Short mmCIF file of C-alpha atoms (C1' of nucleotides) in Angstrom, two decimals:
data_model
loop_
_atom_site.label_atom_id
_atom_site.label_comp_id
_atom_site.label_asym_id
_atom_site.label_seq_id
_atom_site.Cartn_x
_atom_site.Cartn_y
_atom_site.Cartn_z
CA UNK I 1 0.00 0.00 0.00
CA UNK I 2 2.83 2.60 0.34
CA UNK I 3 6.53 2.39 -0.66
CA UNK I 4 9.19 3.38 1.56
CA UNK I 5 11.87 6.17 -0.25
CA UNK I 6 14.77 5.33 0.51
CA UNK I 7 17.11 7.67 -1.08
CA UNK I 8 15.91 10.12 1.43
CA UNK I 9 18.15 10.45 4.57
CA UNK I 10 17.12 9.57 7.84
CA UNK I 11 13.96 11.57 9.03
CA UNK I 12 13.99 12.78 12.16
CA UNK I 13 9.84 12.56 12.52
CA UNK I 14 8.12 9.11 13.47
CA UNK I 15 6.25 7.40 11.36
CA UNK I 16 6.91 6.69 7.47
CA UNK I 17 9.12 9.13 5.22
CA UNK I 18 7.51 11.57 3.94
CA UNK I 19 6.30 11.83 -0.04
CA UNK I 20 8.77 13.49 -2.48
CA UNK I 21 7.60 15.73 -4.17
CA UNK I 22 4.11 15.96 -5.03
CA UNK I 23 1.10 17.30 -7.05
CA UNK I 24 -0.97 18.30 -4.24
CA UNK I 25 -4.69 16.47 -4.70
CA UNK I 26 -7.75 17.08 -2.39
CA UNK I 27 -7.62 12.86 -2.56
CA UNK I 28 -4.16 12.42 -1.91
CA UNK I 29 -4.40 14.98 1.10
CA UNK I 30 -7.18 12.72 2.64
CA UNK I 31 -5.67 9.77 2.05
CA UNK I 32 -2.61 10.81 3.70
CA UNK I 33 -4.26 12.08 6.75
CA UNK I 34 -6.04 8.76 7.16
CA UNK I 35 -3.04 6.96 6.66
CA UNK I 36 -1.08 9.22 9.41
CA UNK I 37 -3.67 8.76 11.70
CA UNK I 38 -4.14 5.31 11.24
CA UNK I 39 -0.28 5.26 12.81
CA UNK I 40 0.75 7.83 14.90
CA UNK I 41 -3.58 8.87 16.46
CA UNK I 42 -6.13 11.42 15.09
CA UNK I 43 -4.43 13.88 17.31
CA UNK I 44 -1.20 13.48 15.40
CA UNK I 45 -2.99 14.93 12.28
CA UNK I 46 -1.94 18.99 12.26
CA UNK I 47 -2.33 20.99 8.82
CA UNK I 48 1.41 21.24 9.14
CA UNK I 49 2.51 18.39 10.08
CA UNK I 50 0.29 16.74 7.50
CA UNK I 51 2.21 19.38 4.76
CA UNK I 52 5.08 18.28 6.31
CA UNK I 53 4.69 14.22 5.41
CA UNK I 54 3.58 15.41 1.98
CA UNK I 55 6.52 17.20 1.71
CA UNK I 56 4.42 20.35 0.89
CA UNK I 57 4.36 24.02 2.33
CA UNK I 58 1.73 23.84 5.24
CA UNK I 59 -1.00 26.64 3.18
CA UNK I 60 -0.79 24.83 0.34
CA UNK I 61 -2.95 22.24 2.08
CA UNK I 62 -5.69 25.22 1.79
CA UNK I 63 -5.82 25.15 -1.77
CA UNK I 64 -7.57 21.98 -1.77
CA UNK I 65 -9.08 21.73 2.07
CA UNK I 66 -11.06 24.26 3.88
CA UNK I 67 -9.27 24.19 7.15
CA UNK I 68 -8.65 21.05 9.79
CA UNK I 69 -12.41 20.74 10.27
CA UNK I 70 -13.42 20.00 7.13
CA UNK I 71 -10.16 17.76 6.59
CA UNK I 72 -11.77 15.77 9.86
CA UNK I 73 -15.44 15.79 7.59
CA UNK I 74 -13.69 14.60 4.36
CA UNK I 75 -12.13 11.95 6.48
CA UNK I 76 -15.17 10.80 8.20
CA UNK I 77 -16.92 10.39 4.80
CA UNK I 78 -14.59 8.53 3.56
CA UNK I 79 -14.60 6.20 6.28
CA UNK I 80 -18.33 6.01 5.87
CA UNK I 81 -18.47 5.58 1.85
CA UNK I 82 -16.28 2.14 2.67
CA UNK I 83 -19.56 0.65 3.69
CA UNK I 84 -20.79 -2.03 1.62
CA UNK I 85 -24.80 -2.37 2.12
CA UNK I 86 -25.66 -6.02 2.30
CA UNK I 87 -28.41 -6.92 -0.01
CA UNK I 88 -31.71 -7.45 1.94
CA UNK I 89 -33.05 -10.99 2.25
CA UNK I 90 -36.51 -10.13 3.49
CA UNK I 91 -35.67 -11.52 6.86
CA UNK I 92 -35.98 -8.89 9.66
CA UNK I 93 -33.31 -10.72 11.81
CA UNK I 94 -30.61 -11.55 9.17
CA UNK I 95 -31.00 -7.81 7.94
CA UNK I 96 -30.83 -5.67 10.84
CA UNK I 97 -27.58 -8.09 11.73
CA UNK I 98 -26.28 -7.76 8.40
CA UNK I 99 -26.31 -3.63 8.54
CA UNK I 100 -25.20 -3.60 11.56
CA UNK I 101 -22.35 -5.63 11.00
CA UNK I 102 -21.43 -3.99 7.75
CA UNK I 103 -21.18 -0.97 10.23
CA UNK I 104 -18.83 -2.09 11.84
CA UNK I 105 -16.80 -3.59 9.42
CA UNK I 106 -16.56 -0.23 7.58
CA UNK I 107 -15.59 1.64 11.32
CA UNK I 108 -13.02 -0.96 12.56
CA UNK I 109 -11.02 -1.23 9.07
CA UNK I 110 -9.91 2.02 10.09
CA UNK I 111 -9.50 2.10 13.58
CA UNK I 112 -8.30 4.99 14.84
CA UNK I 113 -10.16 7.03 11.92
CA UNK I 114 -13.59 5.66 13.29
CA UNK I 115 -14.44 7.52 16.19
CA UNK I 116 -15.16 10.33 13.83
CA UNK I 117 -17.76 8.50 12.04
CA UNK I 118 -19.80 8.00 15.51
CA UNK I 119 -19.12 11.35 16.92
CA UNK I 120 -19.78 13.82 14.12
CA UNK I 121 -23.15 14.38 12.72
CA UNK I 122 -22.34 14.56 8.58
CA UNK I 123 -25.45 15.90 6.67
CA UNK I 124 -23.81 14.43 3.71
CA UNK I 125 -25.55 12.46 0.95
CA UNK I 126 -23.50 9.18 1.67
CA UNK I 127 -25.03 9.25 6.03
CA UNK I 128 -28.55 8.99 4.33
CA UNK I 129 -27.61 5.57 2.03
CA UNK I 130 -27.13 3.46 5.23
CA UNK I 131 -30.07 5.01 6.80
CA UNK I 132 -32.69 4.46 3.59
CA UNK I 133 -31.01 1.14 3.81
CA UNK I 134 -32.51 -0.04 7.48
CA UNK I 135 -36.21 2.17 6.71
CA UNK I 136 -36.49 -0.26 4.03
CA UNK I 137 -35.74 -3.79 6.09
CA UNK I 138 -37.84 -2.00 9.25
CA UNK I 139 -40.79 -0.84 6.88
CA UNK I 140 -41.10 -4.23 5.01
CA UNK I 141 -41.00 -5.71 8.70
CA UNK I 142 -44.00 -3.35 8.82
CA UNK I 143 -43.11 -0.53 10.99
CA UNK I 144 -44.74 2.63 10.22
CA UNK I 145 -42.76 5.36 8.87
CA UNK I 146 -42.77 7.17 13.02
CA UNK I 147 -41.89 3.72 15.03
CA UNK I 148 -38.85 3.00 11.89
CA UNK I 149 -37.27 5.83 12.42
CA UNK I 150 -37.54 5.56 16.53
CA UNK I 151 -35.91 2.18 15.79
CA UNK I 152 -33.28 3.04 13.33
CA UNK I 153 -32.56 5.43 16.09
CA UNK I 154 -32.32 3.02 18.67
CA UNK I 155 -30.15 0.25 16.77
CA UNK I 156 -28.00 3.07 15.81
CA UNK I 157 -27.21 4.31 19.83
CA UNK I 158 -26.10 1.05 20.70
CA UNK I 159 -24.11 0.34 17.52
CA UNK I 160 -22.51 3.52 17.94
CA UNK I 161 -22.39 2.97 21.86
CA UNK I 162 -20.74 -0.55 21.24
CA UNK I 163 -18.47 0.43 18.80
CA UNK I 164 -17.45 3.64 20.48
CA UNK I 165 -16.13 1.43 23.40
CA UNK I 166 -13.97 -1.27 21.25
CA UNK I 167 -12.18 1.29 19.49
CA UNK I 168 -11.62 3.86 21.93
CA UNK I 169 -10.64 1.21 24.30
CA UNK I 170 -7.48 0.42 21.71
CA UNK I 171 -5.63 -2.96 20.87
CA UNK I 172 -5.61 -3.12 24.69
CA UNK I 173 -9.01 -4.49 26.59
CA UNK I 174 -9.59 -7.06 24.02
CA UNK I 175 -9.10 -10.94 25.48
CA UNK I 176 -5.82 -11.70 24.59
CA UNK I 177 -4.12 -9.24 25.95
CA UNK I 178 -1.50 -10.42 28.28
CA UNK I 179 -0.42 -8.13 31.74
CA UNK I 180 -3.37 -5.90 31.54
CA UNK I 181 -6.20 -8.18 32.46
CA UNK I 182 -4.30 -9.13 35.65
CA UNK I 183 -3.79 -5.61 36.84
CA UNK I 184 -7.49 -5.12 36.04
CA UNK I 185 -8.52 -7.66 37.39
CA UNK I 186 -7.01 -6.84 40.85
CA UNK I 187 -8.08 -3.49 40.65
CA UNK I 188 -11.88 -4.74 40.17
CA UNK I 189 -11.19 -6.84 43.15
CA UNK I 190 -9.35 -4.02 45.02
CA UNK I 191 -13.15 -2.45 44.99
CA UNK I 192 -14.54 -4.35 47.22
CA UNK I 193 -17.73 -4.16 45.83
CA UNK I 194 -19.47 -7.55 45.79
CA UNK I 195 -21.04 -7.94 42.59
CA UNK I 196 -17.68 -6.08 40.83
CA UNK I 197 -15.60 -8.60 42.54
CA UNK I 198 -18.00 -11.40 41.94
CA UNK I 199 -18.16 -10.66 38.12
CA UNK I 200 -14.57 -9.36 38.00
CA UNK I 201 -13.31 -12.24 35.55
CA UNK I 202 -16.12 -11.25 32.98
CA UNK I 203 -15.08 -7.18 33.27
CA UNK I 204 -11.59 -7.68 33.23
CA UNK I 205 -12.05 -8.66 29.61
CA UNK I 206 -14.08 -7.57 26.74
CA UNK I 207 -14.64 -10.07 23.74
CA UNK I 208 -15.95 -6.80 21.24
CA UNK I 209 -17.53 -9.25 18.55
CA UNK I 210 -19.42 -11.36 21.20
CA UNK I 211 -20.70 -8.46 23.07
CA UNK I 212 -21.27 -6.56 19.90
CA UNK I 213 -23.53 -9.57 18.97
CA UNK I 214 -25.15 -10.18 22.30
CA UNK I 215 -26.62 -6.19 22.46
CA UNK I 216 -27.23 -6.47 18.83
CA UNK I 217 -29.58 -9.84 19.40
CA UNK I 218 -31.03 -8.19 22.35
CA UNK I 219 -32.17 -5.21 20.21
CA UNK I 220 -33.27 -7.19 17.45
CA UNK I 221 -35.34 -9.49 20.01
CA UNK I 222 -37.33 -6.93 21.41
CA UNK I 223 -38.37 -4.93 17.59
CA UNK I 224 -39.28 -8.49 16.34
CA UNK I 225 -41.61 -8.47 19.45
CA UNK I 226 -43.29 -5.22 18.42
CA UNK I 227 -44.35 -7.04 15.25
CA UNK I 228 -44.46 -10.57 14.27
CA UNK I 229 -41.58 -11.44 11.91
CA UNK I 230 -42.80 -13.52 8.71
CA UNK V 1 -24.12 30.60 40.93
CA UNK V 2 -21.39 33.15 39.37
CA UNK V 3 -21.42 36.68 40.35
CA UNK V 4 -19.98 39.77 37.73
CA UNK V 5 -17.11 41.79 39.26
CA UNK V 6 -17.66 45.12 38.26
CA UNK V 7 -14.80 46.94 39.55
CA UNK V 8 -12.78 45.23 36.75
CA UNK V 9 -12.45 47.45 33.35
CA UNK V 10 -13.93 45.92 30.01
CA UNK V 11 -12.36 42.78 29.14
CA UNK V 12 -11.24 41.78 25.85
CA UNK V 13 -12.15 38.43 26.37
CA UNK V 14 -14.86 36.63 25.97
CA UNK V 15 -17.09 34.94 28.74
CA UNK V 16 -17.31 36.19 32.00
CA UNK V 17 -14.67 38.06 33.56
CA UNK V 18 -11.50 36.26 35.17
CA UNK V 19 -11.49 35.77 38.85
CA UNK V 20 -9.41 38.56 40.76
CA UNK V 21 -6.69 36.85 42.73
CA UNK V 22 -7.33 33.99 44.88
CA UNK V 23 -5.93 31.11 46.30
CA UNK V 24 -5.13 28.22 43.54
CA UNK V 25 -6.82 24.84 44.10
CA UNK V 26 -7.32 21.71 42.50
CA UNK V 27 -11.19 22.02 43.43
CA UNK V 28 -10.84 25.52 42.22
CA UNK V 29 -9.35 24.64 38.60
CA UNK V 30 -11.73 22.01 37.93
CA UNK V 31 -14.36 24.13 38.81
CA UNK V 32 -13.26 26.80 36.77
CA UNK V 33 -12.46 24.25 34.22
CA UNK V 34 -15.70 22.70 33.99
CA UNK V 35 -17.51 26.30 34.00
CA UNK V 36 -15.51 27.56 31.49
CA UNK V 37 -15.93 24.20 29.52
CA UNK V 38 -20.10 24.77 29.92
CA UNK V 39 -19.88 28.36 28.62
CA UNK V 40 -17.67 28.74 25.69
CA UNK V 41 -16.82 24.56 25.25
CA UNK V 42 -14.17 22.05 25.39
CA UNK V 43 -12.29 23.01 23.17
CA UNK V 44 -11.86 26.56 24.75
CA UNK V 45 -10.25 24.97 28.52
CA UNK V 46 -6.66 25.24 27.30
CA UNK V 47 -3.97 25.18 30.49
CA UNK V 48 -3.52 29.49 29.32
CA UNK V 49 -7.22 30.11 29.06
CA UNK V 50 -7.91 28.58 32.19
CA UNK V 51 -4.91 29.91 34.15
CA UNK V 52 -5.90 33.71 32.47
CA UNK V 53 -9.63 33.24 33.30
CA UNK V 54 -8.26 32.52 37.30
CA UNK V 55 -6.15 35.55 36.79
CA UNK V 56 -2.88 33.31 37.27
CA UNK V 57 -0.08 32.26 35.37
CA UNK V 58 -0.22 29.40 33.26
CA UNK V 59 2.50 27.63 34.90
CA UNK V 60 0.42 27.93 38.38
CA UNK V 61 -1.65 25.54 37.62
CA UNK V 62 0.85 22.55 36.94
CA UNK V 63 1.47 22.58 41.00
CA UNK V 64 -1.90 21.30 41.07
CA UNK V 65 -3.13 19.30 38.17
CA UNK V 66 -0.89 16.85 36.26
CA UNK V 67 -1.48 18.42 32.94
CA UNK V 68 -4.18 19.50 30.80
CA UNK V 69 -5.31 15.49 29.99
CA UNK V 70 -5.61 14.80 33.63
CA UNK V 71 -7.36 17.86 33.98
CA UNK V 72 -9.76 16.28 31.63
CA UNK V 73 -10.16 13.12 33.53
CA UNK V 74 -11.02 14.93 36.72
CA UNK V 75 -13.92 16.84 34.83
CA UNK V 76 -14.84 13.41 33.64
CA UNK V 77 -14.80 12.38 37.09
CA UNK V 78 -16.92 15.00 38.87
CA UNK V 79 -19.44 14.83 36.52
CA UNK V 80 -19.75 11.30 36.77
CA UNK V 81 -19.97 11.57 40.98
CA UNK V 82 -22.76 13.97 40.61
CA UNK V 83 -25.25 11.01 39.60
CA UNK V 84 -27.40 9.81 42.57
CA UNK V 85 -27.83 6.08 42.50
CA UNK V 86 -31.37 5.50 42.87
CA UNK V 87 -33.06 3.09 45.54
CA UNK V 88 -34.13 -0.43 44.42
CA UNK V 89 -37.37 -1.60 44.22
CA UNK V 90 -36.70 -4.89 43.61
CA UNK V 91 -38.56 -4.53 40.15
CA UNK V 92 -36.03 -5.19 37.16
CA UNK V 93 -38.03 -2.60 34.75
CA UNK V 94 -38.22 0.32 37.00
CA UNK V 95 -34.58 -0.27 38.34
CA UNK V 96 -33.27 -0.74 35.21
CA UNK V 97 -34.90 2.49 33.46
CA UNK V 98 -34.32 4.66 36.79
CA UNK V 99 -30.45 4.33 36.86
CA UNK V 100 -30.18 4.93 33.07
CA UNK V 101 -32.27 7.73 33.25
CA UNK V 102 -30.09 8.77 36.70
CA UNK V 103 -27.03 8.87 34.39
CA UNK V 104 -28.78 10.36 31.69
CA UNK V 105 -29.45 13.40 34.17
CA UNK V 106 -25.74 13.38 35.78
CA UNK V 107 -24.74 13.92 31.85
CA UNK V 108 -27.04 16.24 30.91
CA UNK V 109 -26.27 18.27 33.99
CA UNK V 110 -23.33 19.32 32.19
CA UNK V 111 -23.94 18.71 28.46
CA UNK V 112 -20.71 20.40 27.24
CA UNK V 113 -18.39 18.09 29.67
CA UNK V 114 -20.73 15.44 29.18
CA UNK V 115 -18.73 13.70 26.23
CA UNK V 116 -15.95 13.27 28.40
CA UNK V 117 -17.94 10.59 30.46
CA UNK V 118 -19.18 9.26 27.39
CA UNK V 119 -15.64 8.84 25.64
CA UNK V 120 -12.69 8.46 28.63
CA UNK V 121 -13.18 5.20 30.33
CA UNK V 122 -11.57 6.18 33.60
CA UNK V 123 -10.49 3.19 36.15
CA UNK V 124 -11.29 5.48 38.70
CA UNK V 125 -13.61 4.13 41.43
CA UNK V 126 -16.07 6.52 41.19
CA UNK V 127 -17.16 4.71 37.76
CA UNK V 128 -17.47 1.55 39.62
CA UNK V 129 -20.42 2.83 41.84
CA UNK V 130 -23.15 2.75 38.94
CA UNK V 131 -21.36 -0.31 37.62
CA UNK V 132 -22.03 -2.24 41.20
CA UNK V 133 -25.83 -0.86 41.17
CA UNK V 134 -26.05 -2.27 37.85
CA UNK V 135 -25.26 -5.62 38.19
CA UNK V 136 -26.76 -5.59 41.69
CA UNK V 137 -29.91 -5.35 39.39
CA UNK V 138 -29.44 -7.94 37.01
CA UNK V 139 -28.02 -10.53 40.06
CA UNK V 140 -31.49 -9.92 41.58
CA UNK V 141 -33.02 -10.45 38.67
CA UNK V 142 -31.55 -13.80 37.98
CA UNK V 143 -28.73 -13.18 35.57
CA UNK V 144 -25.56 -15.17 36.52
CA UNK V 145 -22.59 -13.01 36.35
CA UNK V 146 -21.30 -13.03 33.11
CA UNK V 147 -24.63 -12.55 31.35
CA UNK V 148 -25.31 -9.95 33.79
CA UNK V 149 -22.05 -8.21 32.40
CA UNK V 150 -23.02 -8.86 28.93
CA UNK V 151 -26.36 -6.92 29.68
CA UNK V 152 -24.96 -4.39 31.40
CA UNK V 153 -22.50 -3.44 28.54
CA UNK V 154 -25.54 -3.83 26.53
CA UNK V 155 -27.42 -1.30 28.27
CA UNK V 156 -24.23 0.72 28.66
CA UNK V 157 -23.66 1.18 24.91
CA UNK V 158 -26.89 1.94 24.30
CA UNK V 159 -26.98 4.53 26.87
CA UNK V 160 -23.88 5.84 25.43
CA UNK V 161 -24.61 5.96 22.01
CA UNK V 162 -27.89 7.70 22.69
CA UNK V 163 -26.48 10.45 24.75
CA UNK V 164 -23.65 11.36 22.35
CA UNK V 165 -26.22 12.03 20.18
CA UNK V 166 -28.32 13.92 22.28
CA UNK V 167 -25.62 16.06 23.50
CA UNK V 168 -23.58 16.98 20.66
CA UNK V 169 -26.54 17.02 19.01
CA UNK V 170 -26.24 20.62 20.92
CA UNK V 171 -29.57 22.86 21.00
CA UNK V 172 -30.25 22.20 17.27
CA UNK V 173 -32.05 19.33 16.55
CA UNK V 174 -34.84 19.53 19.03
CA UNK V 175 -38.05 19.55 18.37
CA UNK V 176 -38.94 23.21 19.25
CA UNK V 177 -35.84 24.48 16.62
CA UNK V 178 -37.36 27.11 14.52
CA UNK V 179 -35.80 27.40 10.93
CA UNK V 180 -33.11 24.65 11.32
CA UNK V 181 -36.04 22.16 10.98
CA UNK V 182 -37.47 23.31 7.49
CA UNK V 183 -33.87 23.41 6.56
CA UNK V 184 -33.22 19.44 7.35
CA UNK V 185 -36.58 18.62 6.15
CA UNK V 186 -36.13 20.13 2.40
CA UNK V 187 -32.15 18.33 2.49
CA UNK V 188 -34.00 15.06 3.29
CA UNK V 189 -36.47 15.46 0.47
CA UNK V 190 -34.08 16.26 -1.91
CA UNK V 191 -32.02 12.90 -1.44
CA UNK V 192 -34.87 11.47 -3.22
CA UNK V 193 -34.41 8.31 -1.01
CA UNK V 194 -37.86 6.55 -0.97
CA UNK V 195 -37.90 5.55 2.85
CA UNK V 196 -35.92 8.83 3.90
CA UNK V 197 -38.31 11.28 1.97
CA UNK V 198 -41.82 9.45 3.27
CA UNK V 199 -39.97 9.19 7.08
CA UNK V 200 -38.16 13.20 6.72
CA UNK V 201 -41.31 15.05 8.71
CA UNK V 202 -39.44 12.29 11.59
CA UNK V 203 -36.36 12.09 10.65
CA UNK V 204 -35.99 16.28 10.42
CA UNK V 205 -36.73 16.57 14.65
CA UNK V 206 -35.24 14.46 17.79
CA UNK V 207 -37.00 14.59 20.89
CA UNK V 208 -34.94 13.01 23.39
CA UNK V 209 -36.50 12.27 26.00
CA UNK V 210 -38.72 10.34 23.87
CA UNK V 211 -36.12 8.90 21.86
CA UNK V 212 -34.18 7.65 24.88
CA UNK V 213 -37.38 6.00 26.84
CA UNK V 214 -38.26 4.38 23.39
CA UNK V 215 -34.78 2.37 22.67
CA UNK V 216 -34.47 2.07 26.85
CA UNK V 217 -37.83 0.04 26.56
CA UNK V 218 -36.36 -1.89 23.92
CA UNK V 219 -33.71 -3.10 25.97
CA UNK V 220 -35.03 -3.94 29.06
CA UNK V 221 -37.77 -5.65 27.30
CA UNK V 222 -35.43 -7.92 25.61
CA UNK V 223 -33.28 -8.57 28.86
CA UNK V 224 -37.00 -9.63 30.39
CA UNK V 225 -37.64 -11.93 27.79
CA UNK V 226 -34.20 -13.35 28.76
CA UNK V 227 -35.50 -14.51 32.11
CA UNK V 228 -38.69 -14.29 33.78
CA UNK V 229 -39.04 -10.86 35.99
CA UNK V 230 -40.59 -11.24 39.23
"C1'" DA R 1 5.54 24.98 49.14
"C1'" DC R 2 3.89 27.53 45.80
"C1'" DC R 3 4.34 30.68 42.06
"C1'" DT R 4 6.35 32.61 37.72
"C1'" DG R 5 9.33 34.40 33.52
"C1'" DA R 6 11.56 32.84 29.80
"C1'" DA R 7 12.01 29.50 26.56
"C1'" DC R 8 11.06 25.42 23.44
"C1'" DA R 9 8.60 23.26 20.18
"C1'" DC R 10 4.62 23.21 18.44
"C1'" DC R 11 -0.49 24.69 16.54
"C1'" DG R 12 -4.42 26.82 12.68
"C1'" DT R 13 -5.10 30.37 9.60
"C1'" DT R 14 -4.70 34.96 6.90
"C1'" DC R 15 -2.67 37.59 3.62
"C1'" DA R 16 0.12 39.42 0.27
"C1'" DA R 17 3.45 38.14 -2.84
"C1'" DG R 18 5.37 35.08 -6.00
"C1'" DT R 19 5.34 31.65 -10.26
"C1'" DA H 1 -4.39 28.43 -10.62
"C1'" DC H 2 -1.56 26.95 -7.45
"C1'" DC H 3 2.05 27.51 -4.14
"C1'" DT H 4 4.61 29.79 -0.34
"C1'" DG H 5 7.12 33.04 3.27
"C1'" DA H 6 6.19 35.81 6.82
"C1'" DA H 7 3.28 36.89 10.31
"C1'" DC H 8 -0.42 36.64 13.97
"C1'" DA H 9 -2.32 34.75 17.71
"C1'" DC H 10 -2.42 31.01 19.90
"C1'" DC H 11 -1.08 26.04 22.22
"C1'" DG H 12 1.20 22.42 26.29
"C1'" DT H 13 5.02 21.82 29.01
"C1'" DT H 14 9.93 22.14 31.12
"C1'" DC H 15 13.09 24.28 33.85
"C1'" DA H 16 15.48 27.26 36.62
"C1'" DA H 17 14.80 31.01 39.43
"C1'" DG H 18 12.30 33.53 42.66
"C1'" DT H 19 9.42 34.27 47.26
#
DNA sequence: ACCTGAACACCGTTCAAGT
DNA sequence: ACCTGAACACCGTTCAAGT
């Protein structure tokens, strides 16, 4: 995916060396912040020292982006446009599942990207596709148009929720991780709580696709109880 | 709650004027933090801001707080203490609905903070409080521990999910918004999206207090359906 | 013990000038 | 049309010096 350069002399900056030189593309300028904040954290994105692994004065970055903001919106799109809808197969369970999973698939194959996509609002044309997506499965499930979009809202809390907590809580918190789930799992029993210390094993660890499946079912159980599936 | 000083001359800031000298304090900086935070936004409580607002210099404040991301994590923290744990009643519905709803009103105490509790998972023991009365719940209710922590992050995502929504949402995107709703109405009708257009009169406003109750229901109904409530 | 001035190494963004 | 140097108004944080 990218090419190291290696007639260029050591660089003093983490991460990979920077581009030579360039033509400066609106595309290429997303691309490269995704890809720097896919390694070194959304917080390592700056307008200069994005310009700087581009190998590109910092302003000229405003010839083609509106400002960090908007960079942050162009990224979050992106992330978003990586979606692939799953074709509906008329079954109210497999569908909802399906979209929800193809959610997720988009958000974690950019990790550290993601977190945009479930904190920013984008008014955007490609937010509506996945939306007109899960009307459709919850109106042929025969929701009216009011009770769809209360449950499109509700699926969408706890996939966000959900999602929000396996990638913010990082590469650590996930079950095969080695030192930390002893030191948390001390800590929980430090509390002295007794249902904390009771459940302790369980907290100390966090399985993301198995939990992200058992909220997912529990949602899913209680709209197919508002209306008999077919 | 905050009182004007008006022996100070016009200040070029904005917000309300900075504190006249006074005796620097953790309490005091998180305070001021947290105010400061609720009237002009995160993104506004820098370690200079803050330290000019107190009418001290910058540097001040490091004898007290470990930096500005600690400084963070204690907002986090005492918004997250200012949610009262509700009394049992022994019924699994009403228990269940009354603490979400308790941390619901802890968040929205301080909406601009807010996203801090909803995005820092602090090890702190003041999040294990609600995380005891949780499980305390679902124990009573017959869950054996680790399903009871599988529900619990359940609920917990949901929770989340919805609140980041209704939060940085920000005072747009309530009902009683004037011309921002016409606005979001004609955008939906214009994506010419079958489902979206019929659904944009609901789509185009959020109640939240609605919204929330609605996809709360749907939870605890499914987690009854899991096991017989008493 | 607490405060602070100066300094370091950064930011985002504007603007006028270059090609 | 696109790029850039200089400049403005900021950041967080360290460190040595003050009281």
């Amino acid at each position: 995916m990218r090419e190291a350069e290696p007639t260029r002399p050591a660089e003093p900056r983490r991460g990979r060396p920077p581009k030579g030189r360039v033509v400066l593309t609106r595309k290429l300028i997303v691309t490269e912040a995704m890809a720097m904040a896919e390694d070194r954290g959304l917080d390592s994105v700056s307008m200069r020292g994005l310009a700087r692994q581009l190998g590109v004065d910092a302003m000229s970055l405003y010839n083609h982006v509106d400002g960090r903001e908007t960079l942050l919106d162009a990224i979050t799109e992106f992330v978003l446009a990586g979606m692939e809808l799953p074709p509906t197969t008329r079954q109210f369970r497999n569908d909802v599942y399906a979209i929800a999973q193809a959610f997720r698939a988009a958000a974690v194959r950019y990790p550290r990207c993601a977190p945009l996509v479930l904190t920013r609002q984008l008014g955007s044309f490609v937010a509506l596709a996945p939306v007109e997506a899960v009307l459709t499965i919850l109106r042929d499930a025969g929701f009216p148009p009011q009770r769809a979009v209360h449950a499109l809202r509700s699926v969408l809390a706890y996939v966000i929720g959900a999602l929000l907590r396996e990638l913010s809580a990082g590469p650590t918190f996930s079950g095969d991780n080695l030192g930390g789930v002893e030191k948390r799992l001390s800590e929980l029993e430090a509390s002295e709580l007794p249902h904390v210390v009771e459940a302790a094993p369980f907290l100390a660890v966090c399985h993301h696709d198995d939990e992200f499946r058992f909220g997912l079912d529990l949602m899913i159980t209680a709209l197919e109880a508002q209306f008999q599936p077919r």
